[in-house]
Amino acid sequence: MILPSRYLLWCVLALAGCSPTATVRQRTPVAPTGVSENVSQDYRESVRLAKHQPLVSLGYALDAVRLLEARLAEDDRSAATVSAYNHAVARVVDAIDRAEIDPWSTAVQVPSGNYSLRAKLAHAEPSIHPSNYRMIPTDTLEIGGKYFKHQVRQDGLGAPIAMVSKHQGLGIKHDLSESIVYGTATAVVSFQGREAELRVIESLRTDIVSLDGKTYPLAADFSTPLALLLSHQHVEKLGLVRLLVPDRYADTARLTRLQLYDPERIPVLMVHGLDSTPATWTPMVNALRADPDLRKRYQYWVFSYPSGYPYPYSASLLRKQLDSINTRFPRHKPIVLLGHSMGGMIDRLMLTDSGDSIWKDYFGKSPAETRIPGMYRKGLEESLIFDHRKEIGRTIFISTPHRGSDIAISSFGRMFSRLVRAPTFLANTRDAVISLVTLDATALNLQRAPSSIDTLAPNNRFVLAVNKLPITRSIPYHSIIGDRGRGDTPNSSDGVVPYWSSHLDGAVSEKIVPSNHSAHQNPEAIAEVRRILRLHAGLGAGSSSSDAHTKRIARESNGEGP
């Protein structure tokens, strides 16, 4: 039996998404060895009582921490003592979570051990109410999946934890931009007699911790909270549905911060491509967070949008998000843009001044001379008339089809484009425009409302018009281009975008990597992004061993093995 091409396409797409990007399983943490009998006994009792009597379990865990803190106070920094302390603090956090108590608002009395327990954030955040979060020790979780073959950690003192909002909503539409739903943190516990204090430190903010007047490297787990986000929210499932029925997911267009805002750190804003989601940036984020210098200097954001929209309209949505960021955080540092595929085309419009040239190219007259109803005019003006964004400090294009891709005009591309349901507002705008303009409708490609695939065609009017406009000289930009490992540049292609489309004159650097179209997940491409970010921050390029470390983490984060 021969399947119709439409159903064959659906089968191919469905099979392509079968491999999970992230998996999270519960596990029983292994108790450290080489500790005293008293500490071992406290461990055993804490674990034995954890499920059914968590408050009693908490008392035993605090007993263990108190004994181990005394060792640290005596300057015992041995690996065995630090490991045992971290494990005991994790059992304290686990018991608090299981007992569902709130040591943030008031001190909790722990009958077992006669302790009084309080909790606080090491750095107060006005927008964060910690009592609204669960604290999950990451040593109780085993992560895996396509994007998490490697777990990025930092050795040191403290129990790494994931802060997970108790009110995150039920679906993948939850707005992550207004609050940190999955936070990366580390807990330490200290004592004044029988008064215990649990201190929670944002491990992306600092890499040191003080305990009893002594300073230690801070233990951290940077991967598990990301894995929890992907496994719980299923962000990757937004890709295809937002391409085919973008109207239904209009409320998912937003800029999301992957960590608490820090005015001292440079924002890196990642923009995904066609049939994609921010989840595809996970190997990049995981590998870049492994560089301690970059952790101190950068914060990572993503822009998510329905990729069925024509990309000029998606660019107008990004501008609105940037306007909101500028209002909310007026003193943020200049942003580094990363764009993959169509995301790079969106980013290019942030570097371009159009004036009214594209409008005239479409309508043959100036905006003032074009009679279009106000409700439709506003959307067209936002998409066709724009200035470069002054808050952008640098841009990195990855596998970007600046001059379009022949796949968009192939039989496959045309068939796929017909599957995309045009948003109602675009269809209505098309009807309003086609009744007023006198230009040839075929030239305008207005027989139907255009989809994102239409606006990726090499002969698309918008693509041709944009490529006549220069990129502003005030913003440096770089290109990373895949060639599928054949080494035949300039006659190369990543399988979707040929070199003649992705190459840009004037780029500060151009890196050819042996990759298919998913070059933003390629280890060499990630190492190149790391190099550019280090130079942008005024750092050296880093040692060759550090570069090899980045590539290894990138390979393993992307499921390629060591």
XYZ file of C-alpha atoms in Angstrom:
562
model
C 0.000 0.000 0.000
C 1.343 3.442 -0.964
C 0.553 6.185 1.530
C -0.473 9.625 0.227
C 2.376 12.098 0.572
C 0.501 14.061 3.248
C 0.213 11.017 5.524
C 3.763 9.926 4.751
C 4.941 13.358 5.871
C 3.050 13.049 9.147
C 4.592 9.601 9.774
C 8.121 10.886 9.152
C 7.609 13.851 11.474
C 6.081 11.679 14.184
C 8.951 9.191 14.085
C 11.516 12.007 14.138
C 10.278 13.149 17.533
C 10.261 9.771 19.290
C 13.563 10.097 21.163
C 12.978 11.884 24.507
C 15.080 14.997 25.005
C 15.123 14.588 28.787
C 14.221 11.859 31.266
C 14.139 12.134 35.054
C 13.877 9.129 37.377
C 13.864 8.842 41.150
C 16.853 7.142 42.725
C 18.087 6.342 46.216
C 21.250 8.330 46.960
C 24.228 6.325 48.164
C 25.322 7.241 51.696
C 28.973 8.303 51.924
C 31.482 6.042 53.615
C 34.262 6.834 56.048
C 32.109 8.660 58.612
C 31.740 8.016 62.328
C 29.255 5.487 63.714
C 27.172 8.300 65.197
C 26.801 9.979 61.804
C 26.081 6.642 60.083
C 23.366 5.864 62.598
C 21.753 9.265 62.040
C 21.822 8.623 58.281
C 20.163 5.246 58.628
C 17.398 6.563 60.876
C 16.789 9.565 58.650
C 16.427 7.377 55.552
C 14.309 4.748 57.372
C 11.803 7.335 58.603
C 11.839 9.641 55.572
C 8.697 8.330 53.871
C 6.278 7.875 56.775
C 7.683 10.167 59.490
C 9.500 12.954 57.636
C 9.511 15.365 60.591
C 11.234 12.759 62.772
C 13.576 11.996 59.861
C 14.416 15.704 59.742
C 15.663 15.601 63.340
C 18.086 12.765 62.615
C 19.322 14.506 59.464
C 19.978 17.678 61.458
C 21.885 15.603 64.027
C 24.181 14.358 61.256
C 24.701 17.834 59.800
C 25.518 19.266 63.247
C 28.207 16.643 63.869
C 29.727 17.235 60.441
C 29.596 21.018 60.696
C 31.684 20.678 63.867
C 34.321 18.799 61.853
C 34.351 21.521 59.194
C 34.703 24.149 61.927
C 37.844 22.291 63.067
C 39.157 22.806 59.507
C 38.564 19.230 58.379
C 38.203 19.803 54.624
C 38.708 16.196 53.632
C 36.673 14.899 50.706
C 34.968 12.375 53.007
C 33.771 15.051 55.461
C 32.596 17.453 52.736
C 30.765 14.651 50.916
C 29.131 13.470 54.146
C 28.056 17.017 55.039
C 26.526 17.539 51.572
C 24.671 14.240 51.800
C 23.300 15.092 55.249
C 22.117 18.546 54.103
C 20.365 16.891 51.158
C 18.496 14.646 53.620
C 17.434 17.767 55.548
C 16.061 19.299 52.351
C 14.356 16.037 51.376
C 12.687 15.783 54.796
C 11.435 19.384 54.582
C 9.943 18.658 51.170
C 8.287 15.423 52.323
C 6.932 16.966 55.546
C 5.533 19.936 53.566
C 6.590 22.391 56.262
C 7.351 26.094 55.784
C 10.568 27.173 57.560
C 10.653 30.334 55.399
C 7.794 32.180 57.080
C 8.514 31.191 60.678
C 10.809 28.886 62.628
C 9.715 25.236 62.588
C 10.089 23.246 65.803
C 11.569 19.804 65.196
C 10.720 17.591 68.214
C 13.209 14.916 67.261
C 16.474 16.532 68.355
C 14.721 19.561 69.831
C 15.774 21.848 66.974
C 14.363 25.144 65.774
C 14.768 25.408 61.996
C 14.613 28.503 59.805
C 15.276 28.886 56.065
C 16.313 31.919 54.049
C 17.622 32.895 50.628
C 21.263 33.932 50.619
C 20.312 36.810 48.279
C 16.810 38.157 48.833
C 14.721 38.341 45.650
C 11.597 40.531 45.890
C 9.843 38.589 43.135
C 10.564 35.198 44.713
C 8.507 33.756 47.571
C 10.455 30.589 48.464
C 7.535 29.064 50.366
C 5.880 28.683 46.933
C 8.638 26.316 45.829
C 9.510 22.703 46.407
C 13.162 21.957 47.142
C 14.296 18.718 45.509
C 17.830 17.404 46.216
C 19.336 16.505 42.867
C 21.054 13.441 44.362
C 17.558 11.860 44.462
C 17.190 12.198 40.678
C 18.802 10.430 37.749
C 18.613 12.359 34.488
C 19.080 11.168 30.934
C 17.629 11.524 27.453
C 19.009 12.909 24.214
C 20.226 16.205 25.680
C 21.573 14.970 29.013
C 24.182 12.297 28.411
C 26.496 14.542 30.404
C 25.619 16.254 33.691
C 27.330 19.586 34.330
C 28.281 19.813 38.006
C 30.669 21.686 40.224
C 32.383 20.059 43.198
C 32.317 21.874 46.511
C 30.313 22.353 49.697
C 26.525 22.165 49.889
C 23.640 20.070 48.604
C 22.625 20.925 45.011
C 18.851 21.303 44.732
C 16.191 22.142 42.146
C 13.705 24.798 43.173
C 10.396 23.873 41.505
C 7.347 26.106 41.700
C 4.314 24.535 43.369
C 2.060 26.647 41.146
C 3.521 26.105 37.713
C 0.246 25.311 35.980
C -0.762 22.150 34.216
C 0.509 22.649 30.690
C 3.368 23.730 28.491
C 1.785 27.143 27.949
C 2.860 28.301 31.408
C 4.501 31.722 31.325
C 8.056 31.171 32.490
C 9.030 34.778 31.809
C 7.473 36.251 34.943
C 8.922 33.883 37.520
C 11.621 31.275 37.727
C 9.696 28.010 37.755
C 12.766 25.753 37.779
C 15.647 27.266 39.718
C 19.234 26.077 40.186
C 20.352 26.332 43.823
C 22.501 24.860 46.589
C 21.661 24.474 50.285
C 23.889 24.676 53.362
C 22.927 24.317 57.030
C 24.591 25.968 60.039
C 23.870 25.944 63.773
C 23.814 28.226 66.780
C 23.202 25.739 69.547
C 19.883 24.058 68.708
C 18.892 26.775 66.240
C 19.468 25.551 62.688
C 19.518 27.786 59.631
C 19.047 26.457 56.111
C 20.529 28.863 53.577
C 19.670 28.536 49.872
C 22.180 29.987 47.399
C 21.581 30.590 43.702
C 24.481 28.631 42.254
C 24.397 30.481 38.929
C 25.082 33.698 40.860
C 28.169 32.647 42.828
C 30.647 29.771 43.008
C 31.737 30.207 46.645
C 30.010 29.831 50.010
C 30.918 30.856 53.567
C 30.245 28.614 56.557
C 31.359 29.463 60.104
C 33.674 32.165 58.787
C 35.413 29.850 56.318
C 35.097 30.011 52.512
C 34.562 26.963 50.300
C 33.899 26.307 46.618
C 30.126 25.932 46.187
C 28.791 22.570 45.005
C 26.312 22.882 42.117
C 24.284 20.881 39.621
C 23.477 22.947 36.528
C 21.811 20.240 34.434
C 19.126 18.613 36.586
C 16.823 21.672 36.840
C 16.964 21.985 33.022
C 16.130 18.290 32.669
C 13.200 18.700 35.072
C 11.883 21.621 33.033
C 11.992 19.671 29.766
C 10.631 16.432 31.219
C 7.751 18.141 33.068
C 6.796 20.860 30.598
C 7.422 18.919 27.337
C 8.496 22.116 25.626
C 9.748 20.188 22.577
C 6.171 19.168 21.722
C 5.393 22.749 20.774
C 7.524 22.597 17.619
C 5.312 20.916 15.042
C 1.923 22.065 16.350
C 3.039 25.695 16.446
C 4.233 25.386 12.861
C 1.004 23.859 11.549
C -1.546 25.781 13.661
C 0.274 28.901 14.907
C -2.954 30.783 15.657
C -3.853 28.310 18.392
C -0.557 28.965 20.206
C -0.332 32.737 19.873
C 0.022 33.098 23.641
C 3.246 31.047 23.668
C 5.256 33.816 21.978
C 7.470 35.188 24.736
C 10.957 35.861 25.982
C 11.908 33.568 28.850
C 14.762 33.973 31.319
C 16.448 30.699 32.303
C 17.768 32.194 35.542
C 17.080 35.131 37.824
C 17.874 38.450 36.220
C 21.273 39.890 37.129
C 22.136 43.433 35.943
C 25.849 42.587 36.110
C 25.614 39.724 33.615
C 25.415 39.995 29.823
C 22.184 38.524 28.411
C 22.556 35.883 25.701
C 19.243 35.612 23.840
C 18.732 32.452 21.775
C 16.143 32.340 18.975
C 15.089 28.960 17.539
C 14.163 28.140 13.968
C 11.387 26.538 11.934
C 9.508 23.572 13.461
C 11.531 24.048 16.613
C 11.456 25.258 20.220
C 13.932 26.658 22.764
C 14.505 23.057 23.918
C 16.941 22.569 21.020
C 19.328 25.047 22.673
C 19.766 22.732 25.677
C 23.121 21.216 24.565
C 24.414 24.760 24.004
C 23.252 26.023 27.414
C 24.508 22.895 29.184
C 27.971 23.188 27.623
C 28.340 26.965 28.107
C 27.371 26.688 31.772
C 30.317 24.337 32.236
C 32.668 27.311 31.725
C 32.976 29.057 35.129
C 34.161 32.290 33.497
C 31.037 32.433 31.322
C 28.781 31.601 34.283
C 30.097 34.685 36.071
C 29.541 36.976 33.107
C 26.478 35.768 31.202
C 22.813 34.961 31.748
C 20.812 32.927 29.231
C 17.433 33.863 27.777
C 15.360 32.314 24.985
C 12.701 33.683 22.629
C 9.925 31.243 21.782
C 7.306 31.801 19.078
C 4.948 29.847 16.772
C 7.199 29.098 13.809
C 4.272 28.958 11.376
C 4.191 32.759 11.411
C 5.944 34.590 8.555
C 9.287 35.492 10.065
C 8.887 39.288 9.609
C 5.862 39.067 11.907
C 7.813 36.934 14.433
C 10.507 39.623 14.371
C 7.889 42.217 15.300
C 6.932 40.039 18.287
C 10.573 39.890 19.377
C 10.831 43.679 19.192
C 7.848 43.976 21.530
C 9.478 41.567 23.963
C 12.688 43.602 23.855
C 10.666 46.751 24.538
C 9.209 45.058 27.613
C 12.665 43.973 28.789
C 13.973 47.519 28.378
C 11.092 48.845 30.454
C 11.451 46.250 33.173
C 15.262 46.136 33.261
C 16.376 49.509 31.872
C 20.010 49.044 32.886
C 20.607 45.605 31.367
C 23.859 45.098 29.498
C 23.881 44.932 25.663
C 22.407 41.633 24.493
C 24.230 38.952 22.502
C 21.809 37.407 19.992
C 22.138 33.782 18.855
C 19.890 32.710 15.999
C 19.540 29.265 14.469
C 18.082 28.871 10.981
C 14.945 31.043 10.681
C 15.807 32.395 14.138
C 18.901 33.920 12.537
C 16.713 35.616 9.915
C 14.634 37.092 12.752
C 17.852 38.253 14.427
C 19.082 39.872 11.216
C 16.066 42.169 11.248
C 17.248 43.397 14.666
C 20.418 44.629 12.878
C 18.717 46.317 9.929
C 17.158 49.706 9.185
C 14.415 49.302 6.592
C 13.002 52.807 6.414
C 10.033 52.593 4.044
C 11.960 50.758 1.304
C 10.361 47.333 1.903
C 6.914 48.922 2.173
C 7.411 50.661 -1.176
C 8.687 47.429 -2.678
C 5.412 45.750 -1.686
C 2.914 48.516 -2.354
C 4.596 50.795 -4.857
C 4.011 53.892 -2.744
C 4.933 55.333 0.636
C 3.070 54.344 3.814
C 1.357 57.736 3.891
C 0.038 57.159 0.362
C -1.152 53.612 1.015
C -4.770 53.353 2.130
C -5.003 50.328 4.455
C -7.464 50.105 7.380
C -5.890 50.896 10.751
C -6.456 47.476 12.320
C -4.445 45.853 9.527
C -2.062 48.723 8.922
C -0.456 48.482 12.372
C 0.580 44.846 11.912
C 1.998 45.551 8.444
C 3.960 48.562 9.672
C 5.427 46.562 12.559
C 6.528 43.819 10.153
C 7.762 45.913 7.212
C 9.119 49.103 8.812
C 11.818 48.741 11.479
C 15.090 50.091 12.821
C 18.062 48.195 14.194
C 17.896 47.558 17.921
C 20.362 49.603 19.925
C 20.306 47.154 22.875
C 22.027 44.469 20.776
C 25.781 44.193 21.352
C 26.693 41.266 19.084
C 24.972 38.618 16.963
C 25.895 35.046 16.051
C 24.125 33.484 13.055
C 24.031 29.672 12.931
C 22.833 27.803 9.807
C 20.901 30.908 8.755
C 19.332 31.028 5.246
C 19.781 34.771 4.713
C 18.982 34.358 1.001
C 16.402 31.634 1.493
C 16.463 27.896 0.897
C 15.527 25.992 -2.235
C 13.694 23.484 -0.046
C 10.988 26.120 0.487
C 10.179 26.116 -3.249
C 10.591 22.364 -3.733
C 7.555 20.111 -4.074
C 8.109 19.012 -0.479
C 8.290 22.606 0.739
C 5.199 23.669 -1.174
C 3.269 20.688 0.152
C 4.369 21.392 3.702
C 3.472 25.065 3.351
C -0.083 24.131 2.357
C -0.408 22.210 5.645
C 0.206 25.377 7.665
C -3.043 27.008 8.740
C -2.727 30.747 8.320
C -3.660 32.737 11.430
C -6.998 34.499 11.069
C -5.494 37.959 11.449
C -3.022 37.291 8.600
C -5.755 35.962 6.336
C -7.873 39.030 7.066
C -4.902 41.313 6.432
C -4.316 39.603 3.109
C -7.956 40.147 2.094
C -7.779 43.825 3.072
C -4.547 44.388 1.177
C -5.425 42.489 -1.989
C -8.551 44.614 -2.440
C -6.543 47.857 -2.266
C -3.208 47.351 -3.997
C -2.820 47.473 -7.743
C 0.379 45.454 -8.007
C 0.299 41.992 -9.492
C -1.057 39.619 -6.825
C 1.185 36.785 -7.948
C 4.263 38.919 -7.471
C 3.086 39.774 -3.996
C 2.447 36.092 -3.254
C -0.931 37.050 -1.825
C -3.106 34.335 -3.345
C -3.227 33.146 0.252
C -1.821 34.413 3.500
C 1.912 33.571 3.507
C 3.353 31.067 5.968
C 6.850 30.965 7.427
C 7.875 28.499 4.726
C 6.780 30.951 2.012
C 8.998 33.618 3.582
C 12.010 31.272 3.403
C 11.880 30.997 -0.392
C 14.870 32.494 -2.265
C 12.477 34.374 -4.555
C 10.303 35.700 -1.734
C 9.774 39.443 -2.084
C 10.672 40.136 1.557
C 13.857 38.025 1.426
C 14.995 39.800 -1.724
C 14.206 43.233 -0.271
C 16.032 42.604 3.016
C 19.159 41.442 1.235
C 19.351 44.798 -0.538
C 19.663 46.507 2.853
C 22.990 46.743 4.725
C 23.455 45.413 8.231
C 24.243 48.238 10.637
C 27.961 48.710 11.176
C 27.502 49.344 14.904
C 26.786 45.680 15.758
C 29.438 43.015 15.059
C 28.170 39.668 13.781
C 29.553 36.179 13.227
C 28.537 33.197 11.090
C 28.654 29.501 11.936
C 27.858 27.301 8.948
C 27.492 23.533 8.544
C 28.818 21.550 5.582
C 27.877 17.950 6.578
C 31.564 17.144 6.961
C 32.293 17.108 3.229
C 34.688 20.039 3.237
C 33.480 21.317 -0.140
C 32.839 24.953 0.792
C 31.862 27.201 -1.039
C 29.813 24.547 -2.824
C 28.687 23.134 0.497
C 25.360 22.814 2.296
C 24.171 21.655 5.700
C 21.458 19.668 3.929
C 18.923 22.481 4.189
C 20.828 25.751 3.783
C 23.576 26.103 1.136
C 26.707 28.132 1.768
C 25.691 30.782 -0.768
C 22.690 31.564 1.425
C 24.325 31.439 4.868
C 27.514 33.343 4.017
C 27.571 37.053 4.875
C 30.197 39.529 3.784
C 31.295 41.693 6.687
C 31.132 38.983 9.353
C 33.810 39.348 12.032
C 34.369 35.596 11.761
C 33.005 32.662 9.818
C 33.331 29.104 11.119
C 32.596 26.070 8.959
C 31.695 23.019 11.067
C 31.086 19.385 10.008
C 27.366 19.391 10.734
C 23.919 18.951 9.300
C 21.352 21.742 9.717
C 21.328 21.358 13.521
C 24.679 23.118 13.776
C 23.676 24.868 17.020
C 24.057 21.441 18.656
C 27.366 20.618 16.998
C 30.334 20.443 19.452
C 32.603 22.543 17.224
C 29.888 25.159 16.782
C 29.286 25.309 20.536
C 33.026 25.680 21.116
C 33.004 28.552 18.604
C 30.136 30.262 20.436
C 32.123 29.841 23.663
C 35.160 31.459 22.000
C 33.099 34.417 20.775
C 31.432 34.915 24.163
C 34.763 34.848 25.950
C 36.184 37.465 23.595
C 33.020 39.572 23.894
C 33.414 39.560 27.684
C 37.070 40.597 27.438
C 38.400 37.158 28.319
C 41.029 35.148 26.530
C 39.878 32.420 24.180
C 40.721 29.834 26.858
C 43.148 26.937 26.805
C 42.982 24.157 24.259
C 42.181 21.741 27.079
C 39.211 23.921 28.113
C 38.047 24.003 24.498
C 38.301 20.223 24.302
C 36.313 20.027 27.563
C 33.566 22.204 26.033
C 33.423 20.027 22.922
C 33.236 16.855 25.032
C 30.351 18.214 27.108
C 28.612 19.384 23.927
C 28.971 15.927 22.359
C 27.689 14.173 25.461
C 24.895 16.716 26.059
C 23.732 16.063 22.519
C 23.808 12.311 22.961
C 26.907 11.670 20.842
C 28.870 9.913 23.566
C 32.335 10.793 24.906
